[in-house]
């Protein structure tokens, strides 16, 4: 990957939704999905033909970047790497939060970024930052634009010219230290490109967030990302061992040395700073040899409570080290079964009949196979002997907690489709339905209460709004003391005029329940602006003052992504 891409060759989302233009959610091959949509959110999928928004239907306001500032930028990166056409400005003015996408799809372009600049090196980044400061511009660093917290969305009240810096041309694995198990990586590399370069030499970073296909390693660091394999490989703060960040006064460098005793951690200050302190240009990540055997096994529990006991026992076991563990509650299991494609092969049809027989047997044993049973996935990696030994131990743990082993078939399907869910949200908006997610971290002792109380908060709000709704949840990211709870909710909004008011009523009820119960405002979706209303309740007045002081001292002119994390 030694050749630098031009700006227009860098991968990007479609302007109105997630991912590429030619990829979309389909329901015609999922026979159970239309009935689920009708039952849960009152939508008849055959009632209308979805249409894609057309940008030319809307008026896009002209950019505000002064000609002299643009000339200075092109002097650094070249004319072809400073873009200001309408579609690129719209794409880079919105992340992929639900409010962002609703506004984009409906042409609510109150404030767009004025241009996008694509550096090719750390020296380019430093030169651009100096232009930003000298010209009093606002700079928003941009990785893949997949954030759902408002972290890359400009402030509608900002009057100064706004420049987005897309690091997508900086996508190289610079070097790998085989002995230390460390790789130096440019910050603009997307997840799939990173893995491709590492895999070619037998390595993996092991970080696979839901946004993997449309997020970058620099974005992971700037937003404190967590991947679905964090049980084994850690969250991004465990993976990133060192970094480089271009700062108004120079370049901040943290060394990839195990253990730090140099006072308060500059490294930790930069992680999660969302561009408020500077632009991350390079990270050093710990990498691992690709395991010779990888297998995802599915299990089923009679209900959520049995499943949580099983997950806790696996996390506490000293004899197993899963790559990931995941438990879906009853509603999410119901949703997952509705997403299964209609079998077309003889093998698939036989498997479907076996499943029907199994569910009939479970019902004869008193299981509720419609609303309560909870599917679980556990991933094992290692040598063949190690994987088989760990599978045997987990099978016993599951059985001791009331569950059964389904096997590798359902696990393989999950592993193949794990990055597809964001396309469903775009599809639902075609039917005037919102679908979104909220995540939190909780202790093992508090998981069940948080799970139950969040459901209560959501459905009480929907009842007050006079709207149907559907919520489901899974547990993932197991730790010694607790785990992540990841809630998904959907409901039809009554009109475009009331849509966001109704959305925030539901979202706020969930978020408020998190902090009221002592959980975190978000486990891995950053703060941005969407989660900012709860930051004081999450970290306290003193904590907020400390962060605000850090930002104010390092960026007194508020040129660096102002208004994110804190005002």
XYZ file of C-alpha atoms in Angstrom:
567
model
C 0.000 0.000 0.000
C 2.848 2.386 -0.689
C 0.926 4.562 -3.194
C -1.089 7.381 -1.659
C -4.723 7.568 -2.676
C -6.127 10.823 -3.957
C -8.928 12.409 -1.951
C -11.684 11.048 -4.206
C -10.303 7.518 -3.935
C -10.703 7.441 -0.148
C -13.630 5.252 0.944
C -16.663 7.122 2.256
C -20.307 6.615 3.221
C -23.189 7.516 0.956
C -24.408 10.990 1.876
C -27.744 9.879 3.365
C -26.877 6.617 5.134
C -24.454 3.891 6.069
C -21.895 2.375 3.765
C -21.696 2.071 0.013
C -24.428 3.093 -2.407
C -24.933 -0.432 -3.743
C -25.425 -2.186 -0.379
C -28.819 -2.197 1.335
C -30.921 -4.277 3.716
C -33.261 -6.796 2.087
C -36.265 -8.445 3.685
C -37.647 -10.396 0.729
C -35.398 -13.356 1.625
C -36.273 -13.228 5.345
C -39.773 -14.717 5.618
C -40.247 -13.972 9.344
C -39.149 -10.339 9.237
C -42.310 -8.683 7.780
C -44.483 -10.232 10.508
C -42.054 -9.050 13.200
C -42.082 -5.489 11.842
C -45.869 -5.479 11.716
C -46.236 -6.932 15.222
C -43.608 -4.835 17.000
C -43.790 -1.404 15.348
C -46.991 -1.588 13.319
C -45.371 -1.297 9.899
C -46.573 -3.043 6.759
C -43.456 -3.427 4.634
C -45.556 -3.908 1.508
C -47.325 -0.590 2.020
C -44.745 1.444 0.161
C -41.729 1.124 -2.097
C -38.620 2.579 -0.430
C -36.962 5.387 -2.358
C -33.514 6.828 -1.865
C -33.120 10.558 -1.150
C -31.740 12.656 -3.990
C -29.301 15.408 -3.025
C -30.299 17.654 -5.920
C -33.780 17.922 -4.387
C -32.314 20.089 -1.626
C -30.558 23.420 -1.520
C -27.001 23.072 -0.275
C -25.685 26.349 1.193
C -22.479 27.720 -0.268
C -19.219 27.183 1.558
C -17.562 29.961 3.564
C -13.884 29.089 3.223
C -12.008 32.238 2.142
C -10.059 31.981 -1.113
C -6.755 32.837 0.575
C -7.225 30.069 3.156
C -8.068 27.592 0.420
C -4.969 28.638 -1.503
C -2.815 28.016 1.550
C -4.316 24.548 1.997
C -3.823 23.560 -1.631
C -0.228 24.692 -1.279
C 0.215 21.953 1.332
C -1.727 19.013 -0.138
C -2.425 19.968 -3.750
C -5.576 21.189 -5.450
C -6.997 17.675 -5.869
C -6.894 17.051 -2.105
C -9.007 20.001 -0.998
C -12.661 19.297 -1.783
C -15.629 21.595 -1.409
C -18.312 20.194 -3.728
C -21.798 19.724 -2.310
C -21.864 15.969 -1.794
C -18.502 15.777 -0.045
C -19.451 18.643 2.252
C -22.728 16.942 3.162
C -21.036 13.569 3.764
C -18.471 15.151 6.091
C -20.969 17.328 7.967
C -22.778 14.404 9.549
C -21.698 11.350 11.456
C -23.951 8.308 11.474
C -26.070 9.060 14.520
C -29.790 8.771 13.945
C -30.387 12.546 14.311
C -27.532 13.185 11.864
C -28.994 10.862 9.264
C -32.548 12.130 9.719
C -31.373 15.695 9.153
C -29.240 14.715 6.167
C -31.994 12.682 4.516
C -34.418 15.573 4.909
C -32.054 18.268 3.669
C -31.622 20.033 7.017
C -28.331 21.670 6.066
C -28.281 24.572 8.527
C -24.504 24.377 8.874
C -22.172 22.328 6.744
C -18.415 22.110 6.847
C -16.908 24.433 4.256
C -14.173 22.207 2.833
C -12.420 18.914 3.366
C -8.634 18.602 3.316
C -6.813 15.294 2.903
C -3.245 15.264 4.282
C -0.753 12.598 3.239
C 1.698 12.875 6.146
C 2.184 14.126 9.664
C 4.032 17.126 8.202
C 0.912 17.948 6.155
C -1.218 17.711 9.292
C 1.087 20.088 11.164
C 1.102 22.603 8.310
C -2.705 22.472 8.023
C -3.112 22.978 11.765
C -0.935 26.092 11.622
C -3.111 27.484 8.799
C -6.199 26.771 10.899
C -4.775 28.705 13.841
C -3.460 31.614 11.759
C -6.724 31.969 9.810
C -8.926 31.317 12.886
C -10.716 28.386 11.290
C -12.422 25.489 13.045
C -10.886 22.041 12.461
C -12.782 18.751 12.770
C -10.610 15.598 12.474
C -12.401 12.849 10.564
C -11.689 9.133 10.380
C -14.460 7.059 8.803
C -17.391 9.218 9.881
C -19.109 6.266 11.568
C -19.581 7.875 14.997
C -23.119 7.948 16.403
C -22.507 10.577 19.073
C -22.175 13.798 17.047
C -18.385 13.870 17.311
C -17.799 15.091 13.729
C -20.923 17.213 13.327
C -20.319 20.993 13.164
C -22.020 23.378 15.555
C -24.885 25.118 13.721
C -24.046 28.359 15.546
C -20.399 28.408 14.420
C -19.732 31.474 12.224
C -16.076 30.842 11.451
C -15.133 28.734 8.414
C -15.126 25.023 9.296
C -12.565 22.652 7.850
C -12.788 18.863 8.094
C -9.508 16.958 7.984
C -10.001 13.482 6.504
C -7.005 11.261 7.280
C -7.993 8.526 4.825
C -4.867 8.931 2.676
C -2.695 8.051 5.698
C -3.353 4.301 5.784
C -0.048 2.458 6.050
C 1.261 -0.072 8.522
C 4.674 1.556 8.911
C 6.486 -1.272 10.654
C 5.952 -4.331 12.806
C 8.176 -5.223 15.751
C 7.901 -9.008 15.696
C 9.673 -9.426 19.012
C 7.573 -6.922 20.972
C 4.340 -7.678 19.117
C 3.808 -4.003 18.228
C 2.855 -2.313 14.966
C 3.227 1.364 14.054
C 0.189 2.405 12.048
C -0.929 5.617 10.367
C -4.127 6.907 11.925
C -6.255 7.010 8.773
C -6.229 3.299 8.012
C -9.664 1.666 7.935
C -10.245 -1.539 9.887
C -10.336 -3.908 6.869
C -7.185 -2.346 5.350
C -5.379 -2.617 8.671
C -6.245 -6.289 9.045
C -5.326 -7.011 5.427
C -1.851 -5.554 5.901
C -1.315 -7.288 9.235
C -2.794 -10.636 8.120
C -0.397 -10.730 5.169
C 2.395 -11.079 7.730
C 0.529 -13.399 10.084
C -0.689 -10.768 12.571
C -4.011 -9.332 13.764
C -4.883 -6.419 16.026
C -8.096 -8.200 17.062
C -10.188 -5.019 17.209
C -13.556 -5.422 15.486
C -16.146 -2.802 16.474
C -19.558 -2.864 14.763
C -18.282 0.049 12.659
C -15.179 -1.930 11.607
C -15.691 -1.562 7.851
C -16.136 2.239 8.085
C -13.906 3.359 10.937
C -10.204 4.084 11.346
C -7.592 3.320 13.962
C -7.224 7.037 14.738
C -10.969 7.323 15.218
C -10.919 4.300 17.506
C -8.335 6.008 19.708
C -10.023 9.426 19.638
C -13.366 7.979 20.774
C -12.213 5.157 23.106
C -13.630 2.425 20.909
C -14.297 -1.141 21.980
C -14.389 -4.111 19.621
C -16.561 -7.179 19.913
C -13.446 -9.279 20.678
C -12.412 -7.186 23.671
C -12.705 -10.190 26.019
C -9.382 -11.415 24.608
C -7.749 -8.440 22.881
C -8.899 -5.600 25.153
C -10.558 -2.261 24.496
C -8.720 0.337 22.432
C -7.012 1.774 25.513
C -5.478 -1.672 26.038
C -4.527 -2.066 22.373
C -3.002 1.367 21.704
C 0.368 1.365 23.464
C 1.761 4.591 22.042
C 0.707 7.404 19.736
C 1.608 10.650 18.025
C -0.701 13.672 18.024
C -0.118 16.965 16.240
C -0.823 19.722 18.769
C -0.889 23.524 18.342
C 2.540 23.694 20.014
C 4.180 20.705 18.313
C 3.746 16.951 18.431
C 2.760 14.996 21.528
C 4.393 11.567 21.634
C 3.668 8.722 24.036
C 6.069 5.781 24.107
C 4.886 2.206 23.567
C 6.590 1.037 26.756
C 4.847 -1.389 29.158
C 4.005 0.471 32.347
C 4.081 4.213 32.863
C 5.017 6.114 35.993
C 5.414 9.646 34.665
C 2.687 11.384 36.607
C -0.824 11.836 35.149
C -1.011 9.979 31.848
C -0.744 12.154 28.739
C -1.555 8.999 26.801
C -4.889 8.652 28.595
C -5.623 12.363 28.161
C -5.425 11.956 24.389
C -7.495 8.781 24.196
C -11.157 9.789 23.966
C -10.368 13.488 23.427
C -12.347 13.557 20.133
C -10.041 16.041 18.414
C -10.186 18.639 21.204
C -6.419 18.464 21.840
C -5.070 17.908 18.346
C -4.972 15.391 15.507
C -3.806 11.832 16.115
C -1.537 10.912 13.206
C -0.027 7.595 14.258
C -0.640 4.860 16.792
C 1.413 1.932 17.966
C -0.861 -1.033 18.602
C -0.190 -4.399 20.125
C -0.679 -7.212 17.623
C -1.086 -10.962 17.956
C -0.306 -13.942 15.794
C -3.389 -15.209 13.966
C -4.715 -18.235 15.811
C -4.599 -21.497 13.845
C -8.175 -22.363 14.871
C -11.134 -20.037 15.359
C -14.644 -21.227 16.115
C -17.851 -19.531 17.268
C -20.248 -21.810 19.146
C -23.895 -20.961 19.804
C -25.737 -21.865 23.007
C -29.307 -21.357 24.177
C -30.570 -20.584 27.673
C -34.204 -20.731 28.831
C -34.142 -17.050 29.749
C -31.955 -14.010 30.372
C -31.323 -14.692 34.059
C -29.980 -18.191 33.386
C -27.853 -16.760 30.595
C -26.323 -14.056 32.773
C -25.386 -16.665 35.366
C -23.723 -18.673 32.621
C -21.854 -15.645 31.243
C -20.678 -14.710 34.732
C -19.406 -18.245 35.333
C -17.484 -18.197 32.041
C -15.941 -14.822 32.919
C -14.927 -16.160 36.341
C -13.451 -19.404 35.012
C -9.668 -19.630 35.195
C -9.609 -22.361 32.551
C -11.110 -20.570 29.541
C -10.101 -17.387 27.725
C -12.814 -16.697 25.129
C -12.227 -14.232 22.327
C -15.725 -12.938 22.886
C -18.856 -13.845 24.817
C -22.293 -12.544 23.916
C -25.784 -13.148 25.287
C -28.967 -11.943 23.573
C -32.079 -11.552 25.686
C -35.452 -12.983 24.645
C -36.537 -10.079 22.420
C -33.154 -9.926 20.669
C -33.237 -13.678 20.130
C -36.697 -13.287 18.578
C -35.330 -10.511 16.342
C -32.305 -12.620 15.351
C -34.513 -15.551 14.341
C -36.630 -13.195 12.226
C -33.478 -12.091 10.381
C -32.658 -15.638 9.246
C -32.790 -16.078 5.469
C -35.157 -18.581 3.932
C -33.211 -21.782 3.298
C -32.672 -22.612 -0.363
C -30.233 -25.518 -0.197
C -31.083 -29.045 0.888
C -28.671 -28.677 3.792
C -30.336 -25.420 4.862
C -33.820 -26.918 4.673
C -32.754 -29.889 6.768
C -31.196 -27.562 9.357
C -34.451 -25.560 9.535
C -36.456 -28.732 10.218
C -33.969 -29.781 12.900
C -34.379 -26.354 14.523
C -38.167 -26.650 14.468
C -37.883 -30.045 16.119
C -35.502 -28.724 18.767
C -37.783 -25.799 19.630
C -40.762 -28.176 19.915
C -38.755 -30.333 22.294
C -37.747 -27.292 24.374
C -41.379 -26.185 24.606
C -42.254 -29.651 25.910
C -39.702 -29.016 28.664
C -41.339 -25.745 29.648
C -39.209 -23.287 27.639
C -40.797 -20.162 26.148
C -39.270 -20.274 22.666
C -41.000 -17.066 21.552
C -40.223 -14.378 24.112
C -37.823 -15.690 26.750
C -35.169 -18.068 25.453
C -31.807 -16.355 25.027
C -29.146 -17.244 22.479
C -25.474 -16.904 23.322
C -22.285 -16.961 21.270
C -18.794 -17.750 22.512
C -15.720 -17.487 20.279
C -12.692 -19.692 20.861
C -9.241 -19.211 19.317
C -5.981 -21.106 19.674
C -4.576 -24.484 18.850
C -6.978 -27.290 17.997
C -6.314 -28.920 21.362
C -6.816 -25.684 23.297
C -10.069 -24.842 21.478
C -11.502 -28.313 22.052
C -10.578 -28.198 25.743
C -12.159 -24.766 26.241
C -15.296 -25.761 24.342
C -15.695 -28.750 26.643
C -15.381 -26.576 29.750
C -17.857 -23.970 28.489
C -20.330 -26.666 27.452
C -20.361 -27.882 31.059
C -20.757 -24.345 32.405
C -23.693 -23.715 30.079
C -25.344 -27.007 31.067
C -24.849 -26.261 34.772
C -26.699 -22.988 34.239
C -29.680 -24.486 32.443
C -28.534 -24.017 28.855
C -27.874 -26.239 25.855
C -25.232 -26.250 23.134
C -26.474 -25.505 19.600
C -23.120 -25.893 17.868
C -20.974 -24.177 15.277
C -23.579 -23.665 12.526
C -25.481 -20.720 14.061
C -22.195 -19.327 15.355
C -20.672 -19.257 11.896
C -23.709 -17.391 10.503
C -23.415 -14.782 13.268
C -19.699 -14.330 12.632
C -20.281 -13.745 8.914
C -23.102 -11.196 9.307
C -21.926 -9.236 12.332
C -21.209 -5.984 10.446
C -24.505 -5.802 8.483
C -26.910 -4.403 11.078
C -26.366 -0.639 10.406
C -27.993 -1.018 6.972
C -31.272 -1.965 8.681
C -31.529 1.487 10.271
C -31.483 3.171 6.847
C -34.116 0.737 5.619
C -36.459 1.433 8.539
C -36.296 5.191 8.009
C -37.882 4.623 4.613
C -40.962 3.497 6.550
C -40.957 6.379 9.051
C -39.447 4.144 11.742
C -36.475 5.011 13.917
C -34.078 2.308 15.050
C -31.155 3.159 17.302
C -28.846 1.864 20.022
C -27.652 2.838 23.500
C -24.917 1.083 25.426
C -23.649 1.150 28.982
C -21.335 -0.675 31.345
C -22.547 -2.216 34.596
C -21.237 -4.522 37.304
C -22.237 -8.170 37.407
C -24.188 -7.447 40.586
C -26.212 -4.748 38.814
C -26.661 -6.103 35.275
C -30.111 -7.592 35.767
C -31.505 -4.488 37.449
C -30.138 -2.184 34.741
C -31.549 -4.503 32.095
C -35.032 -4.495 33.638
C -35.162 -0.803 34.534
C -34.090 0.374 31.083
C -36.905 -1.644 29.549
C -39.329 -0.042 31.996
C -38.071 3.457 31.147
C -38.371 2.937 27.392
C -41.837 1.413 27.365
C -43.181 3.948 29.872
C -41.981 6.729 27.576
C -43.549 5.117 24.522
C -46.832 4.772 26.395
C -46.721 8.464 27.301
C -46.061 9.310 23.645
C -48.851 7.053 22.445
C -46.470 5.175 20.186
C -45.649 1.470 19.863
C -42.078 0.394 20.298
C -39.725 -2.549 20.388
C -36.592 -2.947 22.497
C -34.019 -5.701 22.764
C -30.633 -6.108 24.397
C -27.478 -8.143 24.470
C -24.633 -8.492 26.937
C -21.095 -8.384 25.567
C -17.566 -7.249 26.487
C -17.135 -9.281 29.656
C -14.747 -8.032 32.336
C -13.773 -9.207 35.794
C -16.266 -6.863 37.463
C -19.030 -6.541 34.881
C -20.009 -6.257 31.239
C -21.557 -4.069 28.573
C -25.313 -3.956 28.002
C -26.213 -2.947 24.446
C -29.831 -1.900 23.887
C -31.552 -1.499 20.529
C -34.912 0.218 20.214
C -37.279 0.971 17.356
C -40.548 2.834 16.978
C -42.587 4.630 14.297
C -42.579 8.407 14.591
C -45.795 10.277 13.921
C -44.513 13.013 11.576
C -41.314 14.601 10.314
C -42.072 17.658 12.442
C -42.322 15.627 15.658
C -39.760 12.959 14.767
C -36.693 14.172 16.654
C -38.716 15.295 19.671
C -40.147 11.787 19.934
C -36.735 10.236 19.341
C -35.047 12.245 22.085
C -37.848 11.439 24.530
C -37.086 7.729 24.085
C -33.294 8.081 23.919
C -33.149 10.400 26.926
C -35.256 8.043 29.023
C -32.773 5.245 28.354
C -29.701 7.391 28.971
C -31.151 8.821 32.177
C -31.869 5.317 33.437
C -28.211 4.442 32.872
C -26.843 7.210 35.063
C -29.624 6.933 37.670
C -28.593 3.296 38.169
C -24.902 4.120 38.535
C -23.924 2.842 35.093
C -21.842 4.775 32.587
C -23.326 7.160 30.032
C -21.827 5.002 27.267
C -19.572 1.966 27.138
C -17.978 2.606 23.741
C -19.958 5.155 21.694
C -18.011 8.255 22.779
C -19.491 11.464 24.186
C -19.594 13.939 21.294
C -22.708 16.050 21.710
C -25.327 13.299 21.956
C -24.152 12.032 25.358
C -22.938 15.365 26.661
C -26.119 16.157 28.666
C -25.200 13.347 31.102
C -21.455 13.879 31.343
C -21.671 15.747 34.657
C -23.818 13.003 36.185
C -21.331 10.456 34.867
C -18.020 11.961 36.027
C -19.114 14.724 38.432
C -18.670 18.508 38.544
C -14.999 18.287 39.454
C -14.313 15.831 36.640
C -15.988 18.103 34.096
C -14.019 21.131 35.338
C -10.782 19.194 34.981
C -11.588 18.229 31.385
C -12.759 21.731 30.486
C -9.543 23.142 31.935
C -7.487 20.720 29.862
C -9.280 21.720 26.653
C -9.191 25.446 27.393
C -5.476 25.480 28.163
C -4.497 23.512 25.059
C -6.935 25.217 22.680
C -7.700 28.711 24.009
C -9.093 29.847 20.652
C -11.526 26.914 20.451
C -10.282 25.980 16.992
C -10.148 22.222 17.579
C -13.552 20.528 17.261
C -15.126 22.820 19.869
C -18.183 21.708 21.791
C -17.428 17.987 21.803
C -17.253 16.016 25.082
C -17.916 19.272 26.983
C -19.013 22.693 25.858
